[in-house]
Coordinates of C-alpha atoms in Angstrom, one line a residue:
X297 CA -95.0 86.1 -127.9
X298 CA -98.0 87.0 -125.8
X299 CA -101.3 85.5 -126.8
X300 CA -104.3 87.7 -127.6
X301 CA -106.9 88.0 -124.9
X302 CA -109.2 85.0 -124.9
X303 CA -106.9 82.9 -127.1
X304 CA -106.3 79.4 -125.7
X305 CA -103.2 77.3 -125.5
X306 CA -102.9 74.8 -128.4
X307 CA -101.3 71.4 -128.9
X308 CA -98.8 71.7 -131.8
X309 CA -97.0 68.3 -131.8
X310 CA -96.8 64.8 -130.4
X311 CA -93.5 62.9 -130.1
X312 CA -93.1 59.3 -129.1
X313 CA -89.9 57.8 -127.8
X314 CA -89.3 54.0 -127.5
X315 CA -87.2 53.0 -124.4
X316 CA -85.7 49.6 -123.7
X317 CA -86.8 47.2 -122.4
X318 CA -90.4 47.7 -123.6
X319 CA -91.6 51.2 -122.8
X320 CA -92.8 54.1 -124.9
X321 CA -93.0 57.7 -123.7
X322 CA -95.2 60.4 -125.3
X323 CA -94.3 64.1 -125.2
X324 CA -97.2 66.5 -126.1
X325 CA -95.9 69.9 -127.0
X326 CA -97.9 73.1 -126.8
X327 CA -97.5 76.6 -128.4
X328 CA -96.8 78.0 -125.0
X329 CA -93.8 75.8 -124.5
X330 CA -95.5 73.7 -121.8
X331 CA -94.9 70.0 -122.5
X332 CA -96.6 67.0 -121.0
X333 CA -95.4 63.4 -120.6
X334 CA -97.4 60.1 -120.8
X335 CA -96.7 56.4 -121.2
X336 CA -99.0 55.0 -123.9
X337 CA -97.8 51.5 -124.2
X338 CA -99.0 47.9 -124.2
X339 CA -96.4 45.4 -123.4
X340 CA -94.9 43.9 -126.6
X341 CA -97.2 46.1 -128.7
X342 CA -95.5 49.5 -128.6
X343 CA -95.4 50.1 -132.3
X344 CA -99.0 49.2 -132.6
X345 CA -99.9 51.7 -129.9
X346 CA -97.7 54.3 -131.5
X347 CA -99.8 53.9 -134.7
X348 CA -103.0 54.3 -132.7
X349 CA -101.6 57.5 -131.0
X350 CA -100.7 58.9 -134.4
X351 CA -104.3 58.3 -135.7
X352 CA -105.4 60.7 -133.0
X353 CA -103.1 63.5 -134.2
X354 CA -105.8 65.2 -136.4
X355 CA -108.1 65.3 -133.4
X356 CA -105.5 66.7 -131.0
X357 CA -103.4 69.2 -133.0
X358 CA -104.7 72.7 -132.6
X359 CA -106.9 71.8 -129.6
X360 CA -106.7 73.2 -126.1
X361 CA -104.9 70.6 -123.9
X362 CA -106.7 71.8 -120.8
X363 CA -110.0 70.3 -122.1
X364 CA -109.1 66.8 -120.9
X365 CA -112.5 65.2 -120.5
X366 CA -113.7 66.7 -123.8
X367 CA -110.7 65.3 -125.7
X368 CA -111.0 62.0 -123.9
X369 CA -114.6 61.6 -124.9
X370 CA -113.8 62.6 -128.5
X371 CA -111.0 60.0 -128.7
X372 CA -113.1 57.2 -127.1
X373 CA -116.4 57.9 -128.9
X374 CA -114.9 58.9 -132.2
X375 CA -114.3 55.4 -133.4
X376 CA -116.9 52.7 -134.1
X377 CA -115.0 50.0 -132.2
X378 CA -114.5 51.2 -128.6
X379 CA -112.3 50.0 -125.8
X380 CA -109.7 47.3 -126.2
X381 CA -106.1 47.1 -125.2
X382 CA -104.6 49.1 -128.1
X383 CA -107.1 52.0 -128.2
X384 CA -107.3 52.4 -124.5
X385 CA -103.5 52.3 -124.1
X386 CA -103.2 55.1 -126.6
X387 CA -105.9 57.2 -124.9
X388 CA -104.3 56.5 -121.5
X389 CA -100.9 57.9 -122.4
X390 CA -102.4 60.9 -124.1
X391 CA -104.6 61.6 -121.1
X392 CA -101.6 61.4 -118.7
X393 CA -99.7 63.9 -120.8
X394 CA -102.7 66.3 -120.9
X395 CA -102.9 66.2 -117.1
X396 CA -99.2 66.9 -116.9
X397 CA -99.7 70.0 -119.0
X398 CA -102.7 71.1 -117.0
X399 CA -100.8 70.8 -113.7
X400 CA -97.8 72.7 -115.1
X401 CA -100.2 75.4 -116.5
X402 CA -101.8 75.9 -113.1
X403 CA -98.6 75.3 -111.1
X404 CA -100.1 72.4 -109.0
X405 CA -99.8 68.6 -108.8
X406 CA -102.5 66.5 -110.5
X407 CA -103.7 65.2 -107.1
X408 CA -104.6 68.8 -106.1
X409 CA -106.9 69.1 -109.1
X410 CA -108.5 65.7 -108.2
X411 CA -109.4 66.5 -104.6
X412 CA -106.1 67.0 -102.8
X413 CA -104.0 64.7 -100.6
X414 CA -105.4 61.7 -98.7
X415 CA -101.8 60.7 -97.9
X416 CA -98.4 62.1 -98.7
X417 CA -96.6 58.7 -98.8
X418 CA -97.5 55.6 -100.7
X419 CA -96.9 52.0 -99.6
X420 CA -95.1 50.0 -102.4
X421 CA -95.0 46.3 -103.0
X422 CA -92.0 44.6 -104.6
X423 CA -91.8 41.4 -106.7
X424 CA -90.3 38.2 -105.5
X425 CA -88.8 36.7 -108.7
X426 CA -85.5 36.9 -110.6
X427 CA -85.7 39.8 -113.1
X428 CA -86.8 38.6 -116.5
X429 CA -87.3 35.0 -115.3
X430 CA -90.3 33.5 -117.1
X431 CA -90.5 30.0 -115.6
X432 CA -89.7 27.9 -112.6
X433 CA -87.1 28.9 -110.0
X434 CA -86.2 27.5 -106.7
X435 CA -87.7 28.4 -103.3
X436 CA -84.1 29.1 -102.2
X437 CA -83.7 31.7 -104.9
X438 CA -87.1 33.3 -103.9
X439 CA -86.0 33.5 -100.3
X440 CA -82.8 35.3 -101.4
X441 CA -84.9 37.9 -103.2
X442 CA -87.2 38.0 -100.1
X443 CA -84.3 38.9 -97.9
X444 CA -83.3 41.6 -100.4
X445 CA -86.8 43.1 -100.3
X446 CA -86.8 43.0 -96.5
X447 CA -83.5 44.8 -96.5
X448 CA -84.8 47.4 -98.9
X449 CA -87.7 48.1 -96.4
X450 CA -90.6 46.6 -98.2
X451 CA -93.6 45.6 -96.0
X452 CA -95.6 44.2 -99.0
X453 CA -94.4 41.7 -101.5
X454 CA -95.9 39.6 -104.3
X455 CA -94.9 36.7 -106.5
X456 CA -96.5 34.8 -109.3
X457 CA -97.6 31.2 -109.2
X458 CA -95.3 28.8 -111.1
X459 CA -97.1 27.2 -114.1
X460 CA -98.1 25.0 -115.8
X461 CA -101.0 23.9 -113.7
X462 CA -103.5 21.4 -115.2
X463 CA -107.3 22.2 -115.0
X464 CA -107.5 19.4 -112.3
X465 CA -104.1 18.7 -110.9
X466 CA -102.5 16.5 -108.3
X467 CA -102.1 16.8 -104.6
X468 CA -98.4 17.1 -105.2
X469 CA -98.9 20.3 -107.2
X470 CA -101.0 21.8 -104.5
X471 CA -98.4 20.9 -101.9
X472 CA -95.7 22.6 -103.9
X473 CA -97.7 25.8 -104.3
X474 CA -98.4 25.9 -100.6
X475 CA -94.9 25.0 -99.5
X476 CA -93.5 27.9 -101.5
X477 CA -95.9 30.4 -99.9
X478 CA -95.4 28.9 -96.5
X479 CA -91.6 29.3 -96.9
X480 CA -92.0 33.0 -97.7
X481 CA -94.4 33.6 -94.9
X482 CA -92.0 32.0 -92.4
X483 CA -89.2 34.2 -93.7
X484 CA -91.1 37.5 -93.5
X485 CA -93.1 36.8 -90.3
X486 CA -96.6 38.1 -89.6
X487 CA -96.0 41.9 -89.9
X488 CA -95.2 41.8 -93.6
X489 CA -97.9 41.3 -96.2
X490 CA -97.4 38.8 -99.0
X491 CA -99.7 38.5 -102.1
X492 CA -99.7 35.9 -104.8
X493 CA -100.7 36.3 -108.5
X494 CA -102.3 33.4 -110.2
X495 CA -102.2 35.4 -113.5
X496 CA -105.4 33.6 -114.7
X497 CA -103.4 30.4 -115.2
X498 CA -105.5 28.3 -112.8
X499 CA -108.9 26.8 -113.5
X500 CA -111.8 27.7 -111.1
X501 CA -111.8 24.2 -109.7
X502 CA -108.1 24.2 -108.8
X503 CA -108.3 27.8 -107.6
X504 CA -110.9 26.8 -105.0
X505 CA -108.6 24.0 -103.8
X506 CA -105.5 26.1 -103.7
X507 CA -107.2 29.0 -101.9
X508 CA -108.4 26.7 -99.2
X509 CA -104.9 25.4 -98.6
X510 CA -103.4 28.9 -98.7
X511 CA -105.8 30.4 -96.2
X512 CA -103.8 29.5 -93.0
X513 CA -100.8 31.6 -94.4
X514 CA -102.9 34.8 -94.7
X515 CA -102.2 36.1 -98.2
X516 CA -102.8 39.8 -98.6
X517 CA -104.7 38.9 -101.7
X518 CA -104.7 36.4 -104.6
X519 CA -104.6 38.1 -107.9
X520 CA -106.5 36.8 -111.0
X521 CA -107.3 33.4 -109.6
X522 CA -109.1 32.7 -112.9
X523 CA -109.1 34.4 -116.3
X524 CA -110.9 37.8 -116.2
X525 CA -113.3 37.2 -119.1
X526 CA -115.9 35.4 -117.0
X527 CA -116.9 37.5 -114.0
X528 CA -119.4 34.9 -112.7
X529 CA -116.5 32.3 -112.4
X530 CA -114.6 34.9 -110.4
X531 CA -117.6 35.5 -108.2
X532 CA -117.8 31.7 -107.5
X533 CA -114.1 31.5 -106.6
X534 CA -114.2 34.6 -104.5
X535 CA -117.2 33.3 -102.5
X536 CA -115.3 30.1 -101.7
X537 CA -112.6 31.8 -99.6
X538 CA -111.8 34.3 -96.9
X539 CA -108.7 35.4 -98.9
X540 CA -109.3 38.8 -100.6
X541 CA -109.4 38.4 -104.4
X542 CA -107.8 41.0 -106.7
X543 CA -108.3 41.6 -110.4
X544 CA -108.6 44.4 -113.0
X545 CA -105.3 44.8 -114.8
X546 CA -106.7 43.5 -118.1
X547 CA -109.9 45.6 -118.1
X548 CA -110.4 48.8 -120.0
X549 CA -112.5 51.9 -119.1
X550 CA -115.1 52.3 -116.4
X551 CA -117.5 50.2 -118.4
X552 CA -115.1 47.3 -118.4
X553 CA -115.0 47.4 -114.6
X554 CA -118.7 47.8 -114.1
X555 CA -119.6 44.1 -113.9
X556 CA -116.6 43.2 -111.8
X557 CA -117.5 45.8 -109.2
X558 CA -121.3 45.4 -109.2
X559 CA -121.1 41.7 -108.8
X560 CA -118.6 42.2 -106.0
X561 CA -116.3 39.7 -107.6
X562 CA -113.2 41.1 -105.9
X563 CA -112.0 42.9 -102.8
X564 CA -109.1 44.7 -104.5
X565 CA -109.4 46.4 -107.9
X566 CA -106.3 46.8 -110.0
X567 CA -106.6 49.4 -112.7
X568 CA -103.5 49.9 -114.9
X569 CA -103.3 53.6 -115.7
X570 CA -101.5 52.9 -119.0
X571 CA -104.4 50.8 -120.2
X572 CA -107.6 51.6 -118.4
X573 CA -108.0 55.2 -119.8
X574 CA -105.6 57.2 -117.8
X575 CA -105.5 59.0 -114.4
X576 CA -109.0 60.5 -114.3
X577 CA -110.6 57.3 -115.6
X578 CA -108.8 55.4 -112.9
X579 CA -110.1 57.9 -110.4
X580 CA -113.7 57.2 -111.6
X581 CA -113.1 53.5 -111.2
X582 CA -111.8 54.0 -107.7
X583 CA -115.0 55.9 -106.9
X584 CA -117.1 53.0 -108.3
X585 CA -115.1 50.6 -106.1
X586 CA -115.5 52.8 -103.1
X587 CA -119.3 52.2 -103.2
X588 CA -118.6 48.5 -102.4
X589 CA -115.8 49.1 -99.9
X590 CA -113.2 47.7 -102.3
X591 CA -109.5 48.7 -102.2
X592 CA -107.4 50.0 -105.1
X593 CA -103.9 48.6 -105.8
X594 CA -102.9 50.0 -109.2
X595 CA -101.1 47.6 -111.6
X596 CA -97.8 48.9 -112.8
X597 CA -95.1 46.7 -114.5
X598 CA -93.9 49.6 -116.6
X599 CA -91.7 52.7 -116.5
X600 CA -91.3 55.8 -114.3
X601 CA -93.9 58.0 -116.0
X602 CA -96.5 55.3 -115.4
X603 CA -95.3 55.2 -111.8
X604 CA -95.6 59.0 -111.5
X605 CA -99.2 58.8 -112.8
X606 CA -100.0 56.1 -110.3
X607 CA -98.6 58.1 -107.4
X608 CA -100.9 61.0 -108.3
X609 CA -103.9 58.7 -108.2
X610 CA -102.7 57.0 -105.0
X611 CA -102.3 60.3 -103.3
X612 CA -106.0 61.4 -103.7
X613 CA -108.2 58.3 -103.3
X614 CA -109.5 57.2 -100.0
X615 CA -109.5 53.5 -100.8
X616 CA -105.9 53.0 -101.7
X617 CA -104.2 49.7 -100.6
X618 CA -100.7 49.4 -102.1
X619 CA -98.8 50.3 -105.3
X620 CA -97.1 47.8 -107.5
X621 CA -93.4 48.4 -108.2
X622 CA -91.4 46.1 -110.7
X623 CA -88.1 46.6 -108.8
X624 CA -85.6 46.6 -111.6
X625 CA -82.1 46.1 -110.3
X626 CA -80.8 49.2 -112.2
X627 CA -83.6 51.4 -110.8
X628 CA -84.7 52.4 -114.3
X629 CA -88.4 51.9 -113.3
X630 CA -87.8 54.5 -110.6
X631 CA -86.4 56.9 -113.2
X632 CA -82.7 56.3 -112.9
X633 CA -81.2 57.6 -116.1
X634 CA -84.6 58.9 -117.2
X635 CA -85.8 61.4 -114.6
X636 CA -83.7 64.3 -113.3
X637 CA -84.8 63.3 -109.8
X638 CA -85.6 59.6 -109.7
X639 CA -88.1 58.2 -107.2
X640 CA -86.7 56.6 -104.0
X641 CA -88.2 53.7 -102.1
X642 CA -87.6 54.8 -98.5
X643 CA -86.5 52.5 -95.6
X644 CA -90.1 51.6 -94.7
X645 CA -91.0 50.6 -98.3
X646 CA -92.8 53.8 -99.1
X647 CA -92.4 56.5 -101.8
X648 CA -93.1 60.2 -100.9
X649 CA -95.6 61.9 -103.2
X650 CA -93.8 64.5 -105.4
X651 CA -95.2 68.0 -104.9
X652 CA -94.1 69.5 -108.2
X653 CA -96.6 70.6 -110.9
X654 CA -98.3 68.0 -113.1
X655 CA -96.9 64.5 -112.7
X656 CA -94.2 66.1 -110.4
X657 CA -91.3 64.7 -112.4
X658 CA -88.9 66.2 -114.9
X659 CA -87.6 64.0 -117.7
X660 CA -83.9 64.2 -118.5
X661 CA -84.2 64.3 -122.3
X662 CA -80.5 64.2 -122.9
X663 CA -80.1 61.0 -120.9
X664 CA -83.2 59.6 -122.6
X665 CA -81.4 59.6 -125.9
X666 CA -79.0 57.0 -124.7
X667 CA -81.9 54.6 -124.0
X668 CA -83.9 55.2 -127.1
X669 CA -84.4 52.5 -129.8
X670 CA -86.7 51.9 -132.7
X671 CA -89.1 49.7 -130.8
X672 CA -90.4 46.2 -131.8
X673 CA -93.4 45.1 -133.7
X674 CA -95.4 42.6 -131.8
X675 CA -92.6 41.2 -129.7
X676 CA -93.4 37.5 -129.1
X677 CA -94.0 36.3 -125.6
X678 CA -92.7 33.0 -124.2
X679 CA -95.3 30.2 -124.0
X680 CA -95.2 27.2 -121.7
X681 CA -96.0 23.8 -122.9
X682 CA -99.6 24.0 -121.8
X683 CA -100.1 27.3 -123.7
X684 CA -100.0 29.6 -120.7
X685 CA -98.0 32.8 -121.2
X686 CA -94.8 33.7 -119.4
X687 CA -94.4 36.7 -117.2
X688 CA -92.3 39.6 -118.5

């Protein structure tokens, strides 16, 4: 049926699909048959985010999906309590799906609508830890994974510090941290970049000590050397070292990044497009960071729709550094069994930017049914004896 002249496309439904291990996809359906996909999820809180998305239904149904900024502002400003992980994750996934619709409507990739290509390939970084391993593991095991990543072509890698670490710990602990990094550096050589994530598990005092000892091994960056709530503590730690400091995955919206950027607490900003407000909000954050010559390395421990959104951002910002990639053995995070054409990490550790409309991917909905499950309410996370939280 042809629309009357001047009549706009309308959103008619939202459908959420829970996918193991911990993802949730959103499909926004329009009356013109154009559908958009997003990934509105907070790790371990997918049912809670689903409820938040459903609360936006009355605001979205019947609206023109092309009015992305208008709808974003209505979702964000329409509640008394703004920001936060749940609300912003819901908004982020919705925003991704709206951009996917807009790109399909105008027959162009999202990056074209955000300024066009700065690059057509994106440098990826893989993780150096056993999949699903929350605690300690040997240096020998890490070096085996390092060899696998080198074979896969990665030129950037990252691993997480092994907790627990006391607020003021021993020389032995410092030596163990440094020995692990030194072993990886020796294995990869000087032409491969290695980053380390402290995950906010280290006190400011111990971070200063650890960073000093790690400097000779030239980390690409140290991520979250302290918890993100106190920017001044991060400024102090950052000022103590020549190692670039990275943070941002636990911040939400441009307002959440303002102090981090204005105080120049980091060299690398890490917005998570599933949590920070979506693609365009991350683009705004990248512009804020550009003023201070900071690089962008988007956080992404999630699924292939999240990755697709990240790649659209990576393609069009001038201050891109590297893109996080979980590196699941079954390739599901690249879209195997989910996308009709999964992403492929090429022999030099890069992914080519898709040139299709919207997110540039096509979801295989029949295959998706095989992975669908009911989702978990508030899945518990593993805790170490000192109260620090395990990696997923």
